Amino acid sequence: MYYDNKIWIGSDEEHKPVYLLPQMANRHGLIAGATGTGKTITLKVMAEGFSDMGVPVFLGDIKGDLSGMVKPGEQNEKIAERLMQAGVTEFKHDSYPTVFWDVYGEQGHPVRTTVSEMGPLLLARMLNLNETQSGVLNILFRVADDEGMLLLDIKDVKAMLAYVGENAGKYTLNYGNVSKATIGAIQRAIAVLEDQGGDKFFGEPALNIGDWMQLDEEGRGFINILACDKLFLSPLMYSTFLLWMLSELYESLPEQGDLEKPRMVFFFDEAHLLFDDCSKQLMDKIEQVVRLIRSKGVGVFFITQNPADVPMNVLGQLGNRVQHALRAYTPLDQKAVKVAAQTFRTNPAFSTEQAITELKTGEALLSFLDENGAPGIVTRATILPPQSYMGAVSDSLRKTFIETSPFYGVYEQEVDRESAYEYLVGKMSEAASPKEPALAANAAPAMPVQQAPMQQVPVQQAPIQQVPVQHVPVQQAIPVAPAQGFMVFDPATGTYVQKQLETMTDAAPAQAASAPAAQPQAVQQNVLVYDPSTGAYVQKQMTLAFNPATGQYVPVQTEEEIKAEKEAAAAKAKADREAEAARIKAEKEAAKVEKERIAEERRARADELREERAERARANNSVLGRIKNTAIATATRTLTNELTRGLLGTFTGKKR
């Protein structure tokens, strides 16, 4: 509960509040405890406090009960009893601005990213690849980057795997060994990911992480709830997805330093999944993100059952602690309780180790950083109840909030633009196409000129207006050449003349009956074609060939024309790829320049502070400064001696 510019988490036995300070929230934290001890309630109380403070929050909803934050809570006997135990006299049930998200797009807005943004390290973890397979996946990303091919979705990865596998000898010397067995293993891992629905996570439009850092009209931070009940069935995909979001926040946000309150708070439920079977390279990345994301203004709270689930290098970065009850039924559990107790600053009023096993549901040991950043003495406290509804909401209410969300319609429609898959499919299609000329699929519509009998239309005297062209429909797409002749435009005379096409040679009846007629060779002719830009017919030289299927002459493309079209298409695709690569490079350069600018400002500010300190030191070291310091010290000693003598005289009854 947000109270007095702080988050009131709970109260001790004397009803004294225990607060989480907003300026220390980006020092991260831990909420630990056995199942059923109240971790989810503590999480909701914190999230509500941050939202009221104006800080956006991200939550992973594994059980579905966090969705109740969209509606006010309901008063009952248990809440009244909890408020009385905590000494809360003023309490208001309230709802909070909430946005629902879902990787599968079923219980919230779809969440997507591109394969390139995920990167080979996290994708290898999601696919559960070994070291060799991860190395081949890195080669795949390098090849795609060097050849200007975009990796957006899973089909791009599958196409690149097939392409690199078929051309393994070409890339081995420059990138490393690529075996077909390893390619097959990665393809099988991708098939498993697709069966689990993980392919829906990759694509466009990709999530803009800034959409999670919004405030409502009252200045309260949005609570972003990710539906994880289905995603949690695939632990690797769940943990990798949340780690990707942390990495995106770290990479996209600028340096902020120490703020009065964090820019965003991230709750990582079931945090032990993040560290299970984690490679050293990935563990180093996790530690780096946890250490450095604090300066970006982001606080991370890990929720798990046992503090021992979190590696020591990460656990040492978590300054704010909430410890619910642990059960010590086995020697291993007893050791875990002892380790958990040793992480707290000792309170002489009770035994921390004993209290951990005696805590009731709704109680916890609290230790938060004070205003100086020092860990507070551990306090046994009763956790406040949440102000929102405790439980899941109905599907109809969830749907209503999704459809009225400010992000509705932004991510719902998937976009599939040209990427590595489309490029490689086109390249393979070109390689498999026949060498002979094909029918022109996109030829301009040509207008045939009606044949005129030789005895009625003199070949050399037929004026243009006598050629009946006006009644031919514009929509006719393919010119039909007559069997014996064709009226074409003669540029030398400026008139239409009849041209005889090469036809089949006469053959004996026996030969005609026994063998099919030979196809005439292709010929070049001037024909009238429709020009959409002018709306009129213009003459154009085209190649015509006989089509046995229709018995007519149709326009065809020569090998030179087909080659020219392919080269033009390839040049356009290359130009598009280069433009996209240039755009991405420009964005990176701009981000780098901005980062350097911020760093320069910080260095300038540090220089100013050093100059101020040096100036004060020079002033104190001057003759006047030493005199003033000596006078102040003398006056202080005199006053101290008089007070001491007065106090001793009071206690002893003697005047000194």
XYZ file of C-alpha atoms in Angstrom:
656
model
C 0.000 0.000 0.000
C 1.390 3.377 -1.025
C 1.590 5.586 2.068
C 3.637 8.701 2.866
C 5.624 8.407 -0.415
C 6.708 4.897 0.567
C 5.354 1.383 0.088
C 3.880 -0.008 3.298
C 4.553 -3.752 3.108
C 3.692 -4.910 6.630
C 3.697 -4.097 10.354
C 5.633 -5.600 13.244
C 4.147 -6.888 16.493
C 3.917 -3.326 17.842
C 1.982 -2.197 14.722
C 4.998 -0.249 13.528
C 5.000 -0.009 9.694
C 7.823 -1.537 7.658
C 8.422 0.405 4.429
C 10.121 -0.239 1.118
C 11.785 2.995 0.054
C 11.213 3.918 -3.624
C 14.761 5.226 -4.144
C 16.109 1.809 -3.094
C 13.742 -0.318 -5.181
C 16.201 -0.534 -8.096
C 18.643 -2.356 -5.772
C 16.528 -5.421 -6.586
C 14.959 -7.836 -4.146
C 13.941 -11.379 -3.239
C 10.606 -12.851 -2.156
C 11.113 -16.396 -0.877
C 9.027 -18.946 0.958
C 7.408 -22.356 0.725
C 4.255 -22.948 -1.301
C 1.151 -21.445 0.284
C 2.926 -19.055 2.660
C 1.758 -15.825 0.973
C 4.380 -14.900 -1.656
C 1.709 -13.954 -4.228
C -0.014 -11.592 -1.753
C 3.300 -9.876 -1.004
C 3.941 -9.534 -4.723
C 0.526 -7.914 -5.280
C 1.008 -5.483 -2.378
C 4.345 -4.386 -3.844
C 2.968 -4.104 -7.390
C 0.029 -1.980 -6.206
C 2.374 0.319 -4.297
C 4.627 0.809 -7.303
C 1.627 1.495 -9.556
C 0.282 4.151 -7.148
C 3.772 5.622 -7.070
C 3.714 6.049 -10.870
C 6.043 3.141 -11.691
C 5.052 0.603 -14.400
C 5.228 -3.047 -13.339
C 5.626 -6.385 -15.120
C 4.216 -9.593 -13.592
C 4.205 -13.166 -14.830
C 0.835 -14.731 -13.950
C 1.489 -18.453 -13.625
C -1.642 -19.454 -11.665
C -4.035 -16.899 -13.168
C -4.934 -15.193 -9.881
C -3.068 -11.947 -10.617
C -5.702 -10.953 -13.174
C -7.913 -9.787 -10.290
C -5.959 -6.530 -10.117
C -8.355 -5.040 -12.701
C -11.184 -4.861 -10.143
C -11.453 -3.635 -6.516
C -11.143 -6.097 -3.676
C -14.006 -7.227 -1.453
C -14.124 -6.835 2.296
C -14.409 -10.038 4.335
C -13.547 -11.365 7.780
C -10.036 -12.505 6.874
C -9.082 -9.116 5.416
C -10.559 -7.331 8.443
C -8.556 -9.576 10.762
C -5.360 -9.003 8.775
C -5.866 -5.219 8.880
C -6.395 -5.339 12.635
C -3.218 -7.398 13.125
C -1.255 -4.905 11.030
C -2.728 -1.879 12.803
C -4.173 -0.354 9.612
C -6.994 2.096 10.338
C -7.555 3.521 6.828
C -7.807 1.046 3.964
C -9.433 1.429 0.556
C -10.225 -1.318 -1.949
C -9.206 -0.236 -5.438
C -8.592 -1.432 -9.004
C -5.420 -0.795 -11.005
C -4.624 0.018 -14.665
C -3.810 -3.367 -16.152
C -2.805 -4.627 -19.598
C -2.966 -8.340 -20.407
C -0.331 -10.006 -22.612
C 0.060 -13.552 -23.882
C 2.722 -15.174 -26.067
C 0.004 -17.296 -27.685
C -2.369 -14.341 -28.151
C -5.225 -16.113 -26.337
C -5.481 -14.317 -22.976
C -3.918 -10.997 -23.941
C -2.198 -9.034 -26.651
C 0.326 -11.154 -28.594
C 3.956 -10.758 -27.616
C 6.454 -11.290 -30.423
C 10.069 -10.638 -31.175
C 12.270 -11.395 -34.151
C 14.866 -14.144 -34.215
C 17.597 -11.535 -34.747
C 16.545 -9.625 -31.626
C 16.478 -12.830 -29.573
C 20.036 -13.650 -30.640
C 21.830 -17.015 -30.882
C 22.631 -17.279 -27.159
C 19.041 -17.101 -25.912
C 17.653 -19.036 -28.883
C 20.097 -21.863 -28.157
C 18.818 -21.998 -24.573
C 15.221 -22.009 -25.738
C 16.018 -24.934 -28.065
C 18.079 -26.666 -25.323
C 21.111 -27.054 -27.602
C 24.483 -28.358 -26.516
C 27.757 -26.495 -27.019
C 28.420 -27.839 -30.531
C 24.892 -27.156 -31.726
C 25.014 -23.666 -30.231
C 28.207 -23.012 -32.180
C 26.537 -23.998 -35.468
C 23.600 -21.747 -34.608
C 26.065 -18.882 -34.155
C 27.490 -19.640 -37.603
C 23.985 -19.475 -39.047
C 23.477 -15.991 -37.586
C 26.871 -14.867 -38.888
C 26.144 -16.098 -42.418
C 22.732 -14.418 -42.449
C 24.254 -11.151 -41.229
C 27.152 -11.208 -43.712
C 24.878 -11.975 -46.671
C 22.221 -9.437 -45.697
C 19.389 -11.879 -44.963
C 16.882 -11.016 -42.227
C 16.010 -13.610 -39.578
C 12.509 -12.740 -38.418
C 10.633 -15.962 -37.677
C 11.167 -19.706 -37.301
C 10.744 -20.478 -41.005
C 13.679 -18.159 -41.697
C 15.827 -20.218 -39.310
C 14.709 -23.477 -40.934
C 15.457 -22.129 -44.415
C 18.899 -20.923 -43.309
C 19.657 -24.308 -41.727
C 18.859 -26.059 -45.018
C 20.871 -23.491 -46.990
C 23.949 -23.653 -44.737
C 23.729 -27.451 -44.590
C 23.674 -27.767 -48.386
C 26.592 -25.333 -48.743
C 28.587 -26.529 -45.731
C 31.797 -26.870 -47.732
C 31.527 -23.251 -48.839
C 31.329 -21.906 -45.261
C 33.551 -24.337 -43.343
C 36.828 -22.538 -44.063
C 35.496 -19.086 -43.144
C 33.145 -19.873 -40.243
C 33.946 -23.355 -38.923
C 32.836 -26.926 -39.388
C 29.140 -27.502 -40.090
C 27.982 -31.113 -40.116
C 24.649 -32.332 -41.433
C 24.149 -34.329 -38.231
C 24.285 -31.126 -36.167
C 21.959 -29.371 -38.619
C 19.508 -32.257 -38.225
C 19.677 -32.060 -34.427
C 18.854 -28.339 -34.491
C 15.969 -28.962 -36.886
C 14.549 -31.578 -34.504
C 14.804 -29.104 -31.617
C 12.931 -26.516 -33.713
C 10.215 -29.091 -34.443
C 9.768 -29.630 -30.694
C 9.560 -25.862 -30.177
C 6.888 -25.604 -32.892
C 4.885 -28.407 -31.276
C 4.909 -26.398 -28.040
C 3.674 -23.289 -29.881
C 6.964 -21.437 -29.502
C 6.972 -20.427 -33.162
C 4.179 -17.948 -32.358
C 6.637 -15.976 -30.278
C 8.762 -15.081 -33.328
C 7.529 -12.665 -35.973
C 6.343 -9.124 -36.496
C 5.160 -6.691 -35.332
C 7.740 -7.146 -32.595
C 7.020 -5.919 -29.085
C 8.018 -2.340 -28.375
C 9.299 -2.567 -24.813
C 8.323 1.083 -24.336
C 4.648 0.043 -24.451
C 5.171 -1.572 -21.042
C 6.341 1.688 -19.495
C 3.125 3.729 -19.642
C 1.090 5.728 -17.115
C -2.671 6.207 -17.008
C -4.471 9.562 -16.876
C -4.113 9.624 -13.056
C -0.355 9.151 -13.214
C -0.427 5.539 -12.008
C 1.865 3.007 -13.637
C 0.354 0.292 -15.799
C 0.592 -3.247 -14.437
C 1.532 -5.530 -17.350
C 0.380 -9.097 -16.677
C 1.726 -11.879 -18.875
C -0.477 -15.009 -18.944
C 1.992 -17.799 -18.150
C -0.277 -20.728 -17.273
C 0.360 -22.292 -20.707
C 3.836 -20.855 -21.229
C 4.969 -22.285 -17.870
C 4.412 -25.821 -19.205
C 7.610 -25.208 -21.220
C 10.047 -24.057 -18.490
C 12.918 -23.321 -20.874
C 10.763 -21.129 -23.077
C 9.278 -19.359 -20.021
C 12.616 -18.541 -18.411
C 14.268 -17.587 -21.716
C 11.368 -15.305 -22.601
C 11.613 -13.397 -19.313
C 15.392 -13.182 -19.603
C 14.969 -11.753 -23.114
C 12.684 -9.031 -21.726
C 15.276 -8.121 -19.096
C 17.940 -7.957 -21.800
C 15.713 -5.757 -23.971
C 15.172 -3.356 -21.066
C 18.908 -3.255 -20.393
C 19.829 -2.607 -24.039
C 17.094 -0.090 -24.844
C 17.105 2.149 -21.753
C 19.700 4.896 -21.253
C 21.822 5.299 -18.149
C 19.894 7.022 -15.337
C 21.993 6.705 -12.204
C 20.223 6.999 -8.853
C 16.596 8.108 -9.183
C 13.930 9.043 -6.660
C 11.908 6.068 -7.906
C 12.572 3.352 -10.496
C 11.432 3.652 -14.106
C 10.058 0.112 -14.049
C 9.897 -2.886 -11.697
C 10.146 -6.437 -13.019
C 8.907 -9.434 -10.985
C 10.418 -12.787 -12.022
C 8.242 -15.584 -10.588
C 9.620 -19.135 -10.243
C 13.081 -17.657 -10.625
C 14.844 -20.981 -10.061
C 13.936 -21.946 -13.653
C 16.222 -19.194 -14.908
C 19.293 -20.810 -13.370
C 18.547 -24.518 -13.961
C 21.071 -26.096 -16.371
C 22.424 -22.660 -17.197
C 25.646 -22.488 -19.201
C 28.541 -20.374 -17.944
C 28.192 -17.953 -20.848
C 24.508 -17.414 -20.139
C 25.116 -17.163 -16.375
C 27.677 -14.429 -17.009
C 25.089 -12.553 -19.087
C 22.461 -12.877 -16.317
C 24.884 -11.569 -13.697
C 25.847 -8.675 -15.944
C 22.225 -7.683 -16.565
C 21.323 -7.891 -12.857
C 24.351 -5.828 -11.833
C 24.071 -3.108 -14.458
C 20.335 -2.752 -15.061
C 20.081 -0.922 -11.728
C 21.717 2.103 -13.320
C 19.036 2.026 -16.045
C 16.380 2.646 -13.378
C 14.920 -0.900 -13.384
C 14.304 -2.952 -10.259
C 14.166 -6.752 -10.447
C 12.477 -8.896 -7.788
C 13.018 -12.661 -7.896
C 10.278 -14.885 -6.452
C 11.239 -18.432 -5.520
C 10.705 -20.995 -2.769
C 14.224 -21.105 -1.375
C 16.953 -18.439 -1.410
C 19.423 -21.214 -2.251
C 17.758 -21.457 -5.690
C 19.484 -18.204 -6.644
C 23.268 -18.320 -7.294
C 25.400 -16.479 -4.750
C 26.712 -13.954 -7.290
C 23.143 -12.915 -8.066
C 21.838 -13.267 -4.515
C 24.443 -10.790 -3.306
C 22.896 -8.115 -5.574
C 19.424 -8.402 -3.971
C 19.249 -5.781 -1.214
C 15.531 -5.970 -0.318
C 14.421 -9.256 1.253
C 11.047 -10.795 2.107
C 11.299 -14.243 3.665
C 8.126 -16.253 4.236
C 8.066 -19.557 6.100
C 10.327 -22.466 5.140
C 9.682 -26.068 6.164
C 12.614 -27.974 7.687
C 11.502 -31.591 7.390
C 14.812 -32.988 6.119
C 18.482 -32.302 6.927
C 18.809 -30.556 3.567
C 15.839 -28.297 4.408
C 17.358 -27.496 7.805
C 20.595 -26.461 6.116
C 18.649 -24.225 3.723
C 16.885 -22.555 6.664
C 20.210 -21.881 8.344
C 21.655 -20.367 5.147
C 18.569 -18.174 4.680
C 18.799 -16.919 8.273
C 22.453 -15.971 7.861
C 21.634 -13.626 4.962
C 19.705 -11.260 7.293
C 21.020 -8.596 9.620
C 20.480 -10.048 13.086
C 17.707 -8.794 15.364
C 18.517 -9.405 19.070
C 14.800 -9.657 19.868
C 14.395 -13.106 18.294
C 16.209 -15.958 16.581
C 15.975 -15.516 12.819
C 16.594 -19.207 12.118
C 13.846 -20.289 14.499
C 11.408 -17.618 13.294
C 11.663 -18.776 9.646
C 10.168 -22.155 10.560
C 7.476 -20.628 12.828
C 6.035 -17.990 10.500
C 2.324 -18.277 9.807
C 0.666 -17.694 6.460
C 0.704 -13.952 5.849
C 3.743 -13.360 8.067
C 7.255 -12.736 6.821
C 10.698 -11.584 7.825
C 11.366 -8.196 6.214
C 14.675 -6.455 5.619
C 14.789 -3.452 3.282
C 17.575 -1.007 2.486
C 17.456 2.269 4.404
C 17.958 5.727 2.904
C 21.748 5.257 3.103
C 21.651 1.915 1.281
C 22.399 -0.155 4.394
C 20.383 -3.365 5.057
C 17.789 -2.909 7.758
C 17.574 -5.101 10.851
C 15.308 -8.072 10.119
C 11.738 -7.565 11.351
C 8.998 -10.119 11.871
C 5.896 -8.556 10.346
C 2.335 -9.183 9.214
C 1.906 -8.502 5.480
C -0.904 -6.106 4.492
C -3.716 -7.432 2.269
C -3.893 -6.231 -1.363
C -6.363 -3.498 -2.295
C -7.422 -5.254 -5.495
C -9.462 -8.411 -5.955
C -7.897 -11.626 -4.627
C -8.523 -14.188 -7.357
C -8.906 -14.596 -11.102
C -11.437 -12.683 -13.206
C -13.862 -14.200 -15.686
C -12.934 -14.712 -19.341
C -15.574 -12.211 -20.439
C -14.173 -9.462 -18.178
C -10.643 -10.224 -19.348
C -11.800 -9.982 -22.984
C -13.457 -6.632 -22.254
C -10.228 -5.203 -20.836
C -8.223 -6.557 -23.789
C -10.539 -4.973 -26.364
C -10.577 -1.622 -24.537
C -6.806 -1.564 -24.044
C -4.858 1.271 -25.723
C -2.758 -1.404 -27.479
C -5.676 -3.321 -28.982
C -5.137 -3.738 -32.715
C -1.424 -2.898 -32.567
C -0.105 -6.447 -32.201
C -3.086 -8.622 -33.104
C -2.434 -8.830 -36.871
C 0.803 -10.651 -37.739
C 2.954 -9.234 -40.558
C 5.154 -11.451 -42.730
C 7.566 -9.326 -44.767
C 10.339 -10.522 -47.048
C 13.162 -12.136 -45.130
C 15.627 -15.028 -45.411
C 12.930 -17.611 -46.187
C 11.470 -15.684 -49.130
C 14.940 -14.852 -50.461
C 16.183 -18.455 -50.343
C 12.970 -19.892 -51.808
C 13.225 -17.453 -54.715
C 16.882 -18.313 -55.206
C 16.159 -22.047 -55.327
C 13.233 -21.517 -57.697
C 15.485 -19.616 -60.097
C 18.067 -22.392 -60.001
C 15.399 -25.027 -60.761
C 13.697 -23.077 -63.605
C 14.159 -24.406 -67.233
C 16.597 -22.701 -69.593
C 14.201 -22.403 -72.599
C 11.995 -19.284 -72.921
C 8.791 -19.396 -70.900
C 5.430 -17.786 -71.583
C 5.438 -14.191 -70.464
C 3.128 -14.015 -67.445
C 3.231 -10.262 -67.200
C 3.398 -9.314 -70.896
C 1.602 -6.150 -71.873
C -1.723 -6.761 -73.630
C -1.234 -6.775 -77.405
C -3.917 -5.906 -79.976
C -4.017 -8.075 -83.116
C -4.885 -6.443 -86.395
C -7.659 -8.158 -88.326
C -6.466 -9.951 -91.491
C -7.613 -8.421 -94.781
C -7.899 -10.587 -97.938
C -5.193 -9.872 -100.498
C -7.647 -9.203 -103.320
C -9.587 -6.599 -101.304
C -6.839 -4.664 -99.577
C -3.826 -3.709 -101.667
C -0.753 -4.500 -99.686
C 1.076 -1.217 -100.425
C -1.908 1.158 -100.545
C -3.901 0.245 -97.483
C -4.106 3.419 -95.360
C -4.024 3.208 -91.586
C -7.675 4.129 -91.196
C -8.766 1.183 -93.345
C -7.351 -1.283 -90.850
C -10.274 -2.152 -88.524
C -8.567 -1.764 -85.125
C -11.187 0.232 -83.241
C -13.539 -2.640 -82.536
C -10.959 -4.902 -80.867
C -11.599 -5.141 -77.093
C -8.944 -3.561 -74.880
C -9.188 -6.420 -72.361
C -7.785 -9.001 -74.785
C -4.484 -10.042 -73.228
C -2.831 -12.363 -75.805
C -2.676 -11.619 -79.562
C -3.874 -14.454 -81.801
C -1.859 -14.639 -85.026
C -3.695 -15.808 -88.158
C -2.546 -18.997 -89.764
C -1.478 -17.424 -93.078
C -0.634 -13.762 -92.420
C -0.617 -10.876 -89.970
C -1.108 -7.129 -90.492
C 1.780 -5.252 -88.899
C 3.017 -1.677 -88.978
C 5.828 -1.011 -91.462
C 7.973 1.926 -90.281
C 9.571 2.277 -93.747
C 6.274 3.071 -95.523
C 4.176 4.241 -92.579
C 1.427 1.756 -93.501
C 0.205 -1.649 -92.370
C 1.385 -4.489 -94.583
C 0.728 -8.204 -94.554
C 3.577 -10.373 -93.338
C 3.641 -14.081 -94.007
C 4.739 -16.162 -91.029
C 6.795 -19.251 -91.451
C 4.381 -22.170 -91.449
C 4.607 -25.897 -91.488
C 6.015 -27.412 -94.674
C 3.693 -29.512 -96.714
C 4.094 -33.182 -95.982
C 2.731 -36.345 -97.496
C -0.553 -37.630 -96.076
C 1.214 -40.677 -94.739
C 3.743 -38.512 -92.912
C 1.011 -36.270 -91.499
C -0.810 -39.264 -90.173
C 2.214 -40.850 -88.613
C 4.138 -37.901 -87.122
C 3.100 -34.585 -85.506
C 3.750 -31.337 -87.325
C 6.939 -29.453 -86.487
C 6.604 -26.262 -84.438
C 7.474 -23.043 -86.363
C 10.415 -21.056 -85.086
C 9.840 -17.952 -83.011
C 9.672 -14.749 -85.020
C 9.998 -11.045 -84.225
C 6.988 -8.893 -85.178
C 5.746 -5.374 -84.612
C 2.327 -5.498 -82.945
C -0.002 -3.007 -81.315
C 0.021 -3.114 -77.513
C -1.978 -1.145 -74.997
C -0.102 1.526 -73.006
C -1.892 2.139 -69.654
C -0.027 5.422 -69.123
C -1.477 7.019 -72.277
C -4.615 4.923 -72.755
C -3.724 4.267 -76.413
C -2.230 1.445 -78.471
C 1.407 1.731 -79.498
C 3.536 -0.428 -81.713
C 6.080 -2.713 -80.034
C 8.363 -5.396 -81.349
C 7.599 -8.738 -79.696
C 8.657 -12.345 -80.122
C 5.792 -14.687 -81.114
C 5.834 -18.482 -80.973
C 3.288 -21.172 -81.652
C 1.532 -22.639 -78.582
C 0.363 -26.216 -79.345
C -2.062 -26.196 -76.408
C -4.165 -23.387 -77.883
C -3.159 -23.554 -81.530
C -2.320 -19.855 -81.469
C 0.750 -17.638 -81.534
C 1.541 -16.107 -78.188
C 4.233 -13.696 -76.964
C 7.279 -15.309 -75.360
C 10.383 -14.069 -73.632
C 13.865 -14.708 -74.903
C 16.653 -15.951 -72.684
C 18.135 -12.455 -72.707
C 14.837 -10.928 -71.545
C 14.397 -13.548 -68.798
C 17.977 -13.006 -67.683
C 17.499 -9.229 -67.661
C 14.340 -9.514 -65.560
C 16.071 -11.835 -63.084
C 19.036 -9.500 -62.831
C 16.710 -6.542 -62.266
C 14.800 -8.442 -59.537
C 18.043 -9.559 -57.889
C 19.407 -5.994 -58.018
C 16.221 -4.663 -56.425
C 16.309 -7.306 -53.672
C 19.976 -6.537 -53.024
C 19.257 -2.809 -52.891
C 16.409 -3.418 -50.426
C 18.665 -5.552 -48.232
C 21.422 -2.950 -48.330
C 18.926 -0.205 -47.476
C 17.610 -2.222 -44.525
C 21.150 -2.966 -43.346
C 22.013 0.735 -43.683
C 18.926 1.690 -41.688
C 19.804 -0.746 -38.891
C 23.406 0.491 -38.898
C 22.236 4.104 -38.735
C 19.984 3.318 -35.779
C 22.867 1.630 -33.972
C 25.156 4.578 -34.704
C 22.522 6.996 -33.427
C 22.128 4.957 -30.243
C 25.903 4.893 -29.834
C 26.144 8.657 -30.307
C 23.376 9.215 -27.764
C 25.124 6.939 -25.290
C 28.404 8.809 -25.788
C 26.608 12.122 -25.333
C 25.127 10.990 -22.014
C 28.510 9.673 -20.896
C 30.123 12.998 -21.827
C 27.525 14.880 -19.783
C 28.227 12.653 -16.790
C 31.966 13.197 -17.139
C 31.432 16.941 -17.372
C 29.284 16.882 -14.243
C 31.904 14.817 -12.426
C 34.572 17.353 -13.430
C 32.390 20.167 -12.062
C 31.956 18.345 -8.747
C 35.696 17.710 -8.488
C 36.394 21.380 -9.181
C 33.899 22.415 -6.486
C 35.524 20.083 -3.965
C 38.951 21.373 -4.918
C 37.753 24.959 -4.511
C 36.390 24.191 -1.049
C 39.648 22.488 -0.129
C 41.661 25.517 -1.299
C 39.382 27.821 0.713
C 39.798 25.720 3.865
C 43.539 25.558 3.354
C 43.926 29.333 3.141
C 45.010 31.433 6.125
C 41.475 32.734 6.682
C 40.074 29.229 6.373
C 42.519 27.797 8.936
C 41.694 30.645 11.342
C 37.966 30.009 10.963
C 38.402 26.248 11.433
C 40.596 26.808 14.502
C 38.027 29.195 16.016
C 35.187 26.777 15.389
C 37.141 23.865 16.875
C 38.093 25.944 19.977
C 34.497 27.055 20.516
C 33.259 23.493 20.140
C 35.767 22.146 22.705
C 34.879 24.897 25.167
C 31.159 24.235 24.874
C 31.703 20.491 25.194
C 33.820 20.894 28.355
C 31.219 23.134 29.994
C 28.403 20.702 29.237
C 30.466 17.810 30.575
C 31.294 19.594 33.807
C 27.635 20.561 34.267
C 26.445 16.966 33.787
C 29.080 15.552 36.131
C 28.159 18.121 38.732
C 24.508 17.144 38.465
C 25.241 13.448 39.002
C 27.876 13.845 41.735
C 26.432 16.890 43.473
C 29.741 18.693 43.207
C 30.454 21.808 41.263
C 33.405 21.647 38.946
